[in-house]
mmCIF file of C-alpha atoms in Angstrom:
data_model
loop_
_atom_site.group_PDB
_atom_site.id
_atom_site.type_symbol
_atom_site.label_atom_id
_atom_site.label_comp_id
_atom_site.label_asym_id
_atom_site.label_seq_id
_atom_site.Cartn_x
_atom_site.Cartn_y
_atom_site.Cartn_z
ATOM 1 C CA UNK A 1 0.000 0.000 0.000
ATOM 2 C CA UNK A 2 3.110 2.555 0.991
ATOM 3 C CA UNK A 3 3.933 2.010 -2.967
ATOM 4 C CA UNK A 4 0.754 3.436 -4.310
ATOM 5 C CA UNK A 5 1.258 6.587 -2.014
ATOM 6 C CA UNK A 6 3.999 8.721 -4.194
ATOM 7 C CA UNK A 7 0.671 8.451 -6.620
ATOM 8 C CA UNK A 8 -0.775 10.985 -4.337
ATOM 9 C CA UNK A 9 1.974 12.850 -3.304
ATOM 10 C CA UNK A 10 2.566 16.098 -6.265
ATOM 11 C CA UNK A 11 4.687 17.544 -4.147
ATOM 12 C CA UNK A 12 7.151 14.938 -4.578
ATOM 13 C CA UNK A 13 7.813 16.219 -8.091
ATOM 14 C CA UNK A 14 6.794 20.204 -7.720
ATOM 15 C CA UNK A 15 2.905 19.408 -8.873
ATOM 16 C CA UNK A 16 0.504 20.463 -9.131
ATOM 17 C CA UNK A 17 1.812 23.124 -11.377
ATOM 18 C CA UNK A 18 -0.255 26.223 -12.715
ATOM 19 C CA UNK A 19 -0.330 27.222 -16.421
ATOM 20 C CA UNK A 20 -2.722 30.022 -17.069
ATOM 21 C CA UNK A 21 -6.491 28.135 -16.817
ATOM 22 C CA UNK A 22 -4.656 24.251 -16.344
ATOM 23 C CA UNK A 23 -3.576 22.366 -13.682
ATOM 24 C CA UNK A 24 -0.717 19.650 -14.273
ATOM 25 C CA UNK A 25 -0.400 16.638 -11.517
ATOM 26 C CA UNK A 26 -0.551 13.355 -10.729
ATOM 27 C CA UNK A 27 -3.577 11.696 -11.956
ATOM 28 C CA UNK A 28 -6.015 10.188 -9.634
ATOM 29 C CA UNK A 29 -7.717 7.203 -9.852
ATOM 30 C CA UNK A 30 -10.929 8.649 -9.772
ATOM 31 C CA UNK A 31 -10.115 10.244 -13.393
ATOM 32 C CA UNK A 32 -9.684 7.022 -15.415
ATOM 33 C CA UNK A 33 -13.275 7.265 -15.961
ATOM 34 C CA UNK A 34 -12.233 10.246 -18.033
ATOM 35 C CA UNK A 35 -9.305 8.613 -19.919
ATOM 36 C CA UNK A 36 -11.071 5.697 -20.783
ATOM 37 C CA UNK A 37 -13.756 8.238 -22.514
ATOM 38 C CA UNK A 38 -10.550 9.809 -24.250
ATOM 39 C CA UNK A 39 -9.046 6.504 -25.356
ATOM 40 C CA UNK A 40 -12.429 5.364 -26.614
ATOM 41 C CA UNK A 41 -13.039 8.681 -28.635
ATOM 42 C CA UNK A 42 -9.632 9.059 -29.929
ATOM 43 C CA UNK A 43 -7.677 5.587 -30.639
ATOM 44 C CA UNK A 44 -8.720 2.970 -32.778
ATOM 45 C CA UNK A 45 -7.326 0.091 -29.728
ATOM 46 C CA UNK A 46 -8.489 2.049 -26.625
ATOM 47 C CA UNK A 47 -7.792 1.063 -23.376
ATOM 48 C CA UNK A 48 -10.734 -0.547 -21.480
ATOM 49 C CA UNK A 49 -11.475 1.073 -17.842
ATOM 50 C CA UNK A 50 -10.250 -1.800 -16.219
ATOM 51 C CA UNK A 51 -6.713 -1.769 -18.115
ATOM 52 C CA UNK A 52 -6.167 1.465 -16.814
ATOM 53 C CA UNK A 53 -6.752 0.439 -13.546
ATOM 54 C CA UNK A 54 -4.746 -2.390 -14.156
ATOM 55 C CA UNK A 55 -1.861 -0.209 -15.458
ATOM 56 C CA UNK A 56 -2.422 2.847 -12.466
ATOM 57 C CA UNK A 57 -2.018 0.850 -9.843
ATOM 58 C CA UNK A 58 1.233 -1.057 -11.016
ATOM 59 C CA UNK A 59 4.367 0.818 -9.014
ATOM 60 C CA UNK A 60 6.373 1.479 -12.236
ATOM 61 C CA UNK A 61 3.307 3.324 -13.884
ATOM 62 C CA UNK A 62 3.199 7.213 -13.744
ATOM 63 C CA UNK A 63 -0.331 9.277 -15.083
ATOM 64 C CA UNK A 64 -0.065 12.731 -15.549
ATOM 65 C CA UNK A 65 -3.038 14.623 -16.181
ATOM 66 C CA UNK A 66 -3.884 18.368 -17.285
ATOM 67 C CA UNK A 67 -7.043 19.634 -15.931
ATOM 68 C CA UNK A 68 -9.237 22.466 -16.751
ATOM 69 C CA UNK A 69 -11.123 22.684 -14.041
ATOM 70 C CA UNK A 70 -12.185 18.691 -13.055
ATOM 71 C CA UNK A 71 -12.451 18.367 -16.390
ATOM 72 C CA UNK A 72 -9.670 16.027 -17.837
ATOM 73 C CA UNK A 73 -7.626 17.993 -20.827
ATOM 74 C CA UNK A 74 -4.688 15.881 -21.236
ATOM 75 C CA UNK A 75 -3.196 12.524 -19.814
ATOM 76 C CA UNK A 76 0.360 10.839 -20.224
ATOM 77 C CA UNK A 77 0.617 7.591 -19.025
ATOM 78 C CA UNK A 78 4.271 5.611 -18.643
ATOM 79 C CA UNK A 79 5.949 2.769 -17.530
ATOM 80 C CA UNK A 80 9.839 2.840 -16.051
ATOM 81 C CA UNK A 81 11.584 -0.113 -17.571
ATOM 82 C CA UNK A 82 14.955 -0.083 -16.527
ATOM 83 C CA UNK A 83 16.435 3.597 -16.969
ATOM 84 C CA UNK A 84 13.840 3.980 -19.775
ATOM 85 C CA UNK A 85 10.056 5.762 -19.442
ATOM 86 C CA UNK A 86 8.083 4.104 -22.109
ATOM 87 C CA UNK A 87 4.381 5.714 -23.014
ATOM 88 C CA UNK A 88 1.770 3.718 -22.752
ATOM 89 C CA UNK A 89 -0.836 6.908 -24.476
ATOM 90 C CA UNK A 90 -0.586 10.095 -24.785
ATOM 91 C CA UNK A 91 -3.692 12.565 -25.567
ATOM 92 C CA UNK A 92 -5.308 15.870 -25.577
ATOM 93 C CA UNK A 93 -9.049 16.174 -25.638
ATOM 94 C CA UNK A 94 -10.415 17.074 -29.232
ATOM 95 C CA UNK A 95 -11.729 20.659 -27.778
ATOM 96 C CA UNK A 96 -8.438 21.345 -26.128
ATOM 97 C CA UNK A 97 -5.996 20.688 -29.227
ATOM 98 C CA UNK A 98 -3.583 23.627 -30.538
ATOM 99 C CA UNK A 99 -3.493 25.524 -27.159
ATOM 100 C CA UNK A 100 0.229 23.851 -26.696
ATOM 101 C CA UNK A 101 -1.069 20.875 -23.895
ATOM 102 C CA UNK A 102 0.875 17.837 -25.516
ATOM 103 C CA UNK A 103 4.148 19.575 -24.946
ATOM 104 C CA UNK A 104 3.252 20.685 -21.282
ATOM 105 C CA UNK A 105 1.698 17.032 -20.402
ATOM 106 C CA UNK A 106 5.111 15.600 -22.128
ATOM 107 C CA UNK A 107 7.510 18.273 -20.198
ATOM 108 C CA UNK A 108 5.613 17.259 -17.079
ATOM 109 C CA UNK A 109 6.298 13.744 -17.533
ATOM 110 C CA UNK A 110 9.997 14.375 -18.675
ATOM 111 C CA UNK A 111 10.609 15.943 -15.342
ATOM 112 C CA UNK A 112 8.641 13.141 -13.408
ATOM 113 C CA UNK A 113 10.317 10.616 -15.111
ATOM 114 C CA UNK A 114 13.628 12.255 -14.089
ATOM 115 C CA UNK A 115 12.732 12.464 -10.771
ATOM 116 C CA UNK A 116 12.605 8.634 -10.701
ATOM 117 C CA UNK A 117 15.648 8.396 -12.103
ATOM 118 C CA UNK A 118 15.044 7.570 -15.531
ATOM 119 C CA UNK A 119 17.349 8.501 -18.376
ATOM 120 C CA UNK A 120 15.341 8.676 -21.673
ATOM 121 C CA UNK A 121 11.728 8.523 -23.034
ATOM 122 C CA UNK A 122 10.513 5.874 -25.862
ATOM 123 C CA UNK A 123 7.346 4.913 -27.098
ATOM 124 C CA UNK A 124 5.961 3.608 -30.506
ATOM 125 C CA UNK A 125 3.735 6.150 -32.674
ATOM 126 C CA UNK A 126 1.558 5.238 -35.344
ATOM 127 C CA UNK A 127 2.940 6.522 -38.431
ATOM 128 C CA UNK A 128 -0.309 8.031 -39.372
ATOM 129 C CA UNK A 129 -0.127 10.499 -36.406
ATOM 130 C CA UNK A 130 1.702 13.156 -37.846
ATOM 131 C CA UNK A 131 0.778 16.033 -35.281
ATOM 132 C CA UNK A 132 2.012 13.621 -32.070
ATOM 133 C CA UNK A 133 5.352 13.255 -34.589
ATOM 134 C CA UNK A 134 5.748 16.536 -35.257
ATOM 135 C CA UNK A 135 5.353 17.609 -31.736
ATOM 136 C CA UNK A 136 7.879 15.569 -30.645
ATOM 137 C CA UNK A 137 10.187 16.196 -33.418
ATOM 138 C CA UNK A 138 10.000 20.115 -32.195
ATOM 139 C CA UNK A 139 11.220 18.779 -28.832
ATOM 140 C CA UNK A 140 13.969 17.183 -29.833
ATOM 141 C CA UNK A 141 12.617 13.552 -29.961
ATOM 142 C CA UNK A 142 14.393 11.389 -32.851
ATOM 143 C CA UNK A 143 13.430 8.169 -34.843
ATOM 144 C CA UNK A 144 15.070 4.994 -34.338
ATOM 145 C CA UNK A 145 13.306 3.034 -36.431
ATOM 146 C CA UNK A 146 10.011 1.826 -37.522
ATOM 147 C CA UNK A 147 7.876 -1.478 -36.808
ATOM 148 C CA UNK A 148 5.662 -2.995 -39.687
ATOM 149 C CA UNK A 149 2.065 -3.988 -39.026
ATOM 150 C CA UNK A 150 2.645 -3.059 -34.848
ATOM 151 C CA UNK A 151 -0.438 -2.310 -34.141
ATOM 152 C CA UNK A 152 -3.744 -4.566 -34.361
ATOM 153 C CA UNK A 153 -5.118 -3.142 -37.185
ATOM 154 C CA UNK A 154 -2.070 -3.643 -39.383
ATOM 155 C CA UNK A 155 -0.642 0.168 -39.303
ATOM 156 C CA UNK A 156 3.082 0.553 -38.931
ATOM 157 C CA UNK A 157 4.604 2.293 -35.914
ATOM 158 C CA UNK A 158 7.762 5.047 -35.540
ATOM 159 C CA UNK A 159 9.732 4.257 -32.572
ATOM 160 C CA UNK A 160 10.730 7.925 -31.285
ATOM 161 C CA UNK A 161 12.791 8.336 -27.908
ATOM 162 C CA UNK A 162 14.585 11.428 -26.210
ATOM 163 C CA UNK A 163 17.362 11.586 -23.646
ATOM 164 C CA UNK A 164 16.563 13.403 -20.957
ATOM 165 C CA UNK A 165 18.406 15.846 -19.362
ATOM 166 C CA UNK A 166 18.098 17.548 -15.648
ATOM 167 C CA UNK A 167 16.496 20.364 -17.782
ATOM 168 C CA UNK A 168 12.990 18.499 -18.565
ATOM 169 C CA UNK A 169 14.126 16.984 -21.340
ATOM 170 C CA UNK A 170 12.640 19.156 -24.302
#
């Protein structure tokens, strides 16, 4: 039980943090309802409610979440493999998009994830999602590769990771 406490404590990485309207902090179980809606409106393989849970209440899984209000804006999830921080999903509400939230939900995480020790970020992108790629090109993210047929539905993935530095990372 002592493990799942750090999920509660924002402090612990200088959260929640103000930016203009949003908050940024540590997401609380009692918003998965909220990125279970997200995954289910925005990915073609979402994440069922009770994967989340599943996910939230392993130690090695950090959520961030941005909030407007109690209303859920954007959401990082990641696991610490190693010295690594791999993303499980990243995403910014449809009605939110634009106003510069992926970056702050990513910076968030790069400094959490530093916190814990970790030394770079990695995940697999769909090579369709050109925005998410292009945001993370503009923060220095680079390509190592690409996977064919990753995902379920036969579409390819990029495999993008960053090194991070005591800066943020980005």
């Amino acid at each position: 039980m002592a493990g799942l406490l750090h999920k509660f404590r924002d402090s612990t990485y200088r959260l929640p943090e103000r930016c203009g309207r949003f908050n940024v902090g540590l997401l609380k179980p009692w918003e998965l309802r909220q990125v279970a809606r997200l995954e289910a409106e925005n990915f073609p393989e979402p994440l069922s409610l009770a994967s989340l849970l599943y996910l939230w209440l392993q130690p090695r899984t950090t959520y961030i979440a941005v909030r407007d209000g109690k209303k859920l804006a954007a959401y990082i999830g990641f696991q610490a493999y190693g010295p690594f921080a791999h993303t499980i999903s990243m995403c910014v509400a449809g009605a939110y998009r634009r106003q510069g939230l992926g970056r702050l939900v990513q910076l968030a995480a790069n400094r959490v994830a530093i916190k814990h020790g970790l030394r770079c970020f990695c995940g697999e992108v769909r090579s369709s999602n050109t925005p998410q790629l292009q945001l993370l090109r503009s923060m220095g993210w680079r390509e190592g590769g690409r996977f064919p047929r990753f995902f379920g539905n036969g579409e390819d993935a990029v495999f993008v990771f960053c090194l991070l530095e005591d800066d943020g990372g980005g």
